[in-house]
Short mmCIF file of C-alpha atoms in Angstrom, two decimals:
data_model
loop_
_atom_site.label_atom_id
_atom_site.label_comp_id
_atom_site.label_asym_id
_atom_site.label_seq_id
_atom_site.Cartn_x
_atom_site.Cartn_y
_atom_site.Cartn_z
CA UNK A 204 7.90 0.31 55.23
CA UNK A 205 8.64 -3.61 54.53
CA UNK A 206 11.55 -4.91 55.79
CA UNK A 207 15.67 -3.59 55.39
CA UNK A 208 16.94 -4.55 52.33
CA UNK A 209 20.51 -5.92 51.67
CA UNK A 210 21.94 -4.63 48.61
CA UNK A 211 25.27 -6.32 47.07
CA UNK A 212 26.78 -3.91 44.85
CA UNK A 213 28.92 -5.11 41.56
CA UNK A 214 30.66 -1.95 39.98
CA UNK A 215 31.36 -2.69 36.41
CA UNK A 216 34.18 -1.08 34.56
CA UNK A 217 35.79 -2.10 31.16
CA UNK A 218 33.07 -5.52 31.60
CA UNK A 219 34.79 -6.29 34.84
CA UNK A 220 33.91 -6.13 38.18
CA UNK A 221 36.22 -3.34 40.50
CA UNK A 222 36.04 -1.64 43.10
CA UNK A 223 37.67 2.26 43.57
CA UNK A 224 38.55 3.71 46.39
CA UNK A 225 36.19 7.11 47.23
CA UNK A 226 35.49 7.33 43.79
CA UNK A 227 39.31 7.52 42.32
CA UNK A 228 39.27 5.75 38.75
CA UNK A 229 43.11 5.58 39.16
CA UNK A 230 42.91 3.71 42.50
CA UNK A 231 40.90 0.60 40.87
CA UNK A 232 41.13 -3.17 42.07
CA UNK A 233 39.58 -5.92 40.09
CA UNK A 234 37.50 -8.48 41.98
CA UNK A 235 36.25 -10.53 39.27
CA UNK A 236 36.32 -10.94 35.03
CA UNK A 237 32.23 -11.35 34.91
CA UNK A 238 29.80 -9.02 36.22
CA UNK A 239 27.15 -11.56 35.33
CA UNK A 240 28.59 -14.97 37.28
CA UNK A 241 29.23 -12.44 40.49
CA UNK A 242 25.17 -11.23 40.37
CA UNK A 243 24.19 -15.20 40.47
CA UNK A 244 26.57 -16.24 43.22
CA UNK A 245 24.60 -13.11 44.97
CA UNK A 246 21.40 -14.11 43.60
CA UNK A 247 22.30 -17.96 44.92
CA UNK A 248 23.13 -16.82 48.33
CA UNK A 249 19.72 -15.39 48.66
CA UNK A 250 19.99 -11.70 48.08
CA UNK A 251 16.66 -10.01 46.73
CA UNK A 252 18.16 -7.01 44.91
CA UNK A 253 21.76 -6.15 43.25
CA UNK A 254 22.92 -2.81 42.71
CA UNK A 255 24.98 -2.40 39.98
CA UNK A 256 26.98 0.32 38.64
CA UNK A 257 28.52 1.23 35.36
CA UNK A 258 31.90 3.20 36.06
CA UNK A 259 32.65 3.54 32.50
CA UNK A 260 29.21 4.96 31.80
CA UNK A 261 29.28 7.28 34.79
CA UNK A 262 32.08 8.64 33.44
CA UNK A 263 31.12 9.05 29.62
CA UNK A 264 27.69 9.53 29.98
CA UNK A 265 26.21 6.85 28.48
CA UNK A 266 25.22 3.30 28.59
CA UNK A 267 28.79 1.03 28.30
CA UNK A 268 28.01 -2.12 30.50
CA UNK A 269 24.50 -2.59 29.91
CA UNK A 270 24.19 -5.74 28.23
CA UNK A 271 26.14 -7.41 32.22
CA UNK A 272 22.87 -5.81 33.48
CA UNK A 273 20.56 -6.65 31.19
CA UNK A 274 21.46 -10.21 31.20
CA UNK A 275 21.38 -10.06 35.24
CA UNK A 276 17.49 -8.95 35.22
CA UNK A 277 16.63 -11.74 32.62
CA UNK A 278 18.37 -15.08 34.06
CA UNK A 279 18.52 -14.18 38.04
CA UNK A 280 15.28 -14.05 40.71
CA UNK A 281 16.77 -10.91 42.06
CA UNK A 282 15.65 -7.56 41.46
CA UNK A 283 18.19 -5.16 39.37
CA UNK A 284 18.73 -1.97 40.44
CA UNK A 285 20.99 -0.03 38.19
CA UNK A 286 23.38 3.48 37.80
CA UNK A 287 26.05 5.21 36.03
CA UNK A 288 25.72 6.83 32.83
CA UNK A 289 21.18 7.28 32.66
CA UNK A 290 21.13 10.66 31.39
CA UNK A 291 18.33 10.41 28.46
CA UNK A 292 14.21 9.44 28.82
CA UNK A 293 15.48 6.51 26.33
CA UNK A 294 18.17 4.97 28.64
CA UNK A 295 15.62 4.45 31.69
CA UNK A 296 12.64 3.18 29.17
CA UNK A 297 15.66 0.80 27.32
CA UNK A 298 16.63 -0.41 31.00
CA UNK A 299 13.11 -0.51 32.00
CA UNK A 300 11.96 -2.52 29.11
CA UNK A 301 14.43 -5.29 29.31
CA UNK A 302 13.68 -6.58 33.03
CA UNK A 303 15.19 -4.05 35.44
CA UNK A 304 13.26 -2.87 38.26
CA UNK A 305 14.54 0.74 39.38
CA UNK A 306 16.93 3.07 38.00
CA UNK A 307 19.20 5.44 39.32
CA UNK A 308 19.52 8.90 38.51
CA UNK A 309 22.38 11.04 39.84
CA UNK A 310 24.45 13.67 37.75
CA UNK A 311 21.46 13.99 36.20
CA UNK A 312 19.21 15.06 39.26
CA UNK A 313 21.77 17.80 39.61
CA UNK A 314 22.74 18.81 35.71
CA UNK A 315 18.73 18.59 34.59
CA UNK A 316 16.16 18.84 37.85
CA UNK A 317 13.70 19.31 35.65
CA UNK A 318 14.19 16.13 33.30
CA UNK A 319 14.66 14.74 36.45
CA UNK A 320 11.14 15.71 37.87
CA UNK A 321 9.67 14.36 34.53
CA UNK A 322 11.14 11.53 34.96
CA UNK A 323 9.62 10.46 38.70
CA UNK A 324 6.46 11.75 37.27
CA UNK A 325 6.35 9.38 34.20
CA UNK A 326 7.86 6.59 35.80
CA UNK A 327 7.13 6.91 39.91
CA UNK A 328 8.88 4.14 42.33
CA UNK A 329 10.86 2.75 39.68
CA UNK A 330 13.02 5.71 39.29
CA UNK A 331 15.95 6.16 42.31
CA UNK A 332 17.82 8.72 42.88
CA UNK A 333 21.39 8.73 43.88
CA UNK A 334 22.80 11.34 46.09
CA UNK A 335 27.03 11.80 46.51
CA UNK A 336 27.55 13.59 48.97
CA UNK A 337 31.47 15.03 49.99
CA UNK A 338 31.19 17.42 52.65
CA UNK A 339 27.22 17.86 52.63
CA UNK A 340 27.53 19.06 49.09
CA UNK A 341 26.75 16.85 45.80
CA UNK A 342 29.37 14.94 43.84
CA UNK A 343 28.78 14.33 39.82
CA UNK A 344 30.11 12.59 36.59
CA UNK A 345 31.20 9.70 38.88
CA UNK A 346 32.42 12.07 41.63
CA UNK A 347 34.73 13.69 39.21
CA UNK A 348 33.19 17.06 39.57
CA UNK A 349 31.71 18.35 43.44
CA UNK A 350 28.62 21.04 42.81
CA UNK A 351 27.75 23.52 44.70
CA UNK A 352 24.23 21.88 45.39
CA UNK A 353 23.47 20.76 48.85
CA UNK A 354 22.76 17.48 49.25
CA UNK A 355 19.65 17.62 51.89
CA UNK A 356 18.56 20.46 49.42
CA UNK A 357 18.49 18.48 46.64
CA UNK A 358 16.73 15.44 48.47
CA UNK A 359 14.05 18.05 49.73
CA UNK A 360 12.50 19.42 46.26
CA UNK A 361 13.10 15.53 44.43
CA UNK A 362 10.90 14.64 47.58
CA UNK A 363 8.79 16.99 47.05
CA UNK A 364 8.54 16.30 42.84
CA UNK A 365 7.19 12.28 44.08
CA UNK A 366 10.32 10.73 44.35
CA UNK A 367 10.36 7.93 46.72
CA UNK A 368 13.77 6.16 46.91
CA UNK A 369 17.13 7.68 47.83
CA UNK A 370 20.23 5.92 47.49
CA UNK A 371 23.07 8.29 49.10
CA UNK A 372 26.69 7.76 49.44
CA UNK A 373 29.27 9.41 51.32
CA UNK A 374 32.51 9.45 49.17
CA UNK A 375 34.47 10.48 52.28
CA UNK A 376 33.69 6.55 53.61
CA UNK A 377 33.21 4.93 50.16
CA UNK A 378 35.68 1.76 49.66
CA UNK A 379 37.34 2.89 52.93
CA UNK A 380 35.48 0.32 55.15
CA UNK A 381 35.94 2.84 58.16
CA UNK A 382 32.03 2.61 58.80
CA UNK A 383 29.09 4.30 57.46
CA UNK A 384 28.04 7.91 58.03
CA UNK A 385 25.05 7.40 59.87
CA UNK A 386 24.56 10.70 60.80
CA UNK A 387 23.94 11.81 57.03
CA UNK A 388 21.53 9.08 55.70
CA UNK A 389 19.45 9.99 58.75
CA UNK A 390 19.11 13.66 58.24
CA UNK A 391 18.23 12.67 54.60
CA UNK A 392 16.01 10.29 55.99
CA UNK A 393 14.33 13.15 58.15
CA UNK A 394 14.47 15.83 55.58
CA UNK A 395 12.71 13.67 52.42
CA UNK A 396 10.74 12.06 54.50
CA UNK A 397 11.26 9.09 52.04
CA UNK A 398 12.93 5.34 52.24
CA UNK A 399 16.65 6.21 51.95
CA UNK A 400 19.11 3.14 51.46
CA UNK A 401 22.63 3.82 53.07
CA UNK A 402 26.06 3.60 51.19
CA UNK A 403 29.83 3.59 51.92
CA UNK A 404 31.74 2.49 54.48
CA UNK A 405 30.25 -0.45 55.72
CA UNK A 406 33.09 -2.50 57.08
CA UNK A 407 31.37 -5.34 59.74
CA UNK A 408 28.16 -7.15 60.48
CA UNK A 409 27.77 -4.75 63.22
CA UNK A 410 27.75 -1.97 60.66
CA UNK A 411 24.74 -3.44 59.05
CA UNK A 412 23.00 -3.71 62.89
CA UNK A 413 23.64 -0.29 63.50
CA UNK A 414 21.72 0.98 60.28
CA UNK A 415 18.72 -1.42 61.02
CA UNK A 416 18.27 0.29 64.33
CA UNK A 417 16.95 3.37 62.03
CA UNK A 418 14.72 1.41 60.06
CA UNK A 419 11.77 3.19 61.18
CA UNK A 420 13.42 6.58 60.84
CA UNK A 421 13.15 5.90 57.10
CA UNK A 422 16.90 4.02 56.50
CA UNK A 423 15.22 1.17 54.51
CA UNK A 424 18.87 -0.59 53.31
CA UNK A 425 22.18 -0.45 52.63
CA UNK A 426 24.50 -1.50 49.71
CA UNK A 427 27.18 -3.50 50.38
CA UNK A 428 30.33 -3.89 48.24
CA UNK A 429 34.19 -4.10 49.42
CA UNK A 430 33.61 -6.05 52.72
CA UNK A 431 32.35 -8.69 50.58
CA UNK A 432 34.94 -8.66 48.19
CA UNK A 433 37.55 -8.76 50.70
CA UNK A 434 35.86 -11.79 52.51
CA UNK A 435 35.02 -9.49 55.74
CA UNK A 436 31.34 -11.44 55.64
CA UNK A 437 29.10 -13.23 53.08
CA UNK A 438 25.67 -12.11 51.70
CA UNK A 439 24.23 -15.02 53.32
CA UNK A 440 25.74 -13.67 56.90
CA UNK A 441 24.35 -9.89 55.69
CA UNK A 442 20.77 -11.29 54.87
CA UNK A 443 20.57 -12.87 58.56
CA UNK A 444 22.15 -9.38 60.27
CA UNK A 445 19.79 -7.10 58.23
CA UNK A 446 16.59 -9.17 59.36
CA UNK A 447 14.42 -6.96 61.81
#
């Protein structure tokens, strides 16, 4: 199961870096003018992976902030993990191709299952798949629309198609920094059977601590965005807590 990963997050909208709060595109705070100088002060304080997110294409449905990304994968150490706005075969190969090592797939797992399936098929543990969850049901279109899809449901038969990476969020504690919702990465964790990396809400070092203890329950990480941006603790001081 390797050890639990630490995942800075750098959410890119209009080729800055912001943060919303649960989601809200009208409750936006910028944290930085370059997507690209954030992921190497990351990178430089030792993190391993970056998870980045393009709001814009989330939203639209297409690739907007790619080249941030793109430049990221080619000119850091750290492994690239992206989202937002993958909804075609040639979005993940054109991500894929230039340097970055998994890609995230979330409207999309709900709009197309089967694209999705043939996706994890063609492309295995390099395809992730994000799962927004508000109220145990899945969010979509950068949580602009709630389906009617369960979100342990969907996890089960994306499981089941060979996908081996979750990534789920709870809106209700995204950006909040109340603390994470423990309770629902581990049932995912239990019902895929499958690494499942935490999101939303984390708030403290002890936050981090608290996830690790259910690294062998299959909680394998956790991405970590506004408590850095508001100085609450460092990636260096993340790295050290998330060491098991």
């Amino acid at each position: 199961m390797g050890n639990f990963t630490i995942y800075p997050a750098i959410d890119m909208r209009g080729g800055k870096c912001v943060r919303l709060i649960q989601g809200d595109y009208n409750q936006e705070t910028i944290y930085g003018d370059s997507p690209f100088d954030m992921a190497k002060n990351f990178a430089d304080q030792g993190a391993e992976w970056i998870h980045m997110v393009d709001l814009d294409g989330a939203k639209e449905g297409s690739r907007i902030n790619d080249s941030y990304v793109i430049k990221a994968a080619k000119e850091l150490s750290a492994k690239i993990q992206i989202g937002g706005g993958i909804r075609t075969e040639e979005d993940i190969t054109h991500y894929l191709e230039n340097g970055i090592e998994r890609v995230i797939l979330g409207s999309a797992a709900v709009s197309n299952p089967s694209f999705t399936k043939d996706m994890i098929r063609q492309f295995g543990h390099r395809i992730a798949i994000g799962i927004d969850a508000k109220d145990g049901k899945v969010a979509t279109h950068g949580w602009l629309q709630t389906s009617e899809t369960k979100a342990i449901e969907l996890g089960k038969a994306l499981a089941d198609a060979g996908a081996e990476t979750f990534i789920v969020t709870d809106i209700a504690t995204d950006g909040m920094l109340a603390g994470p919702n423990i309770e629902g990465v581990r049932a995912m964790a239990e019902a895929t059977g499958k690494d499942v990396i935490a999101s939303g809400g984390i708030s403290t070092l002890a936050d981090i601590s608290a996830l690790t203890e259910y690294h062998s329950s299959g909680i394998t990480g956790v991405i970590v965005g506004k408590s850095l941006y508001t100085n609450r603790f460092t990636v260096r001081e993340a790295l050290e807590k998330g060491r098991i």
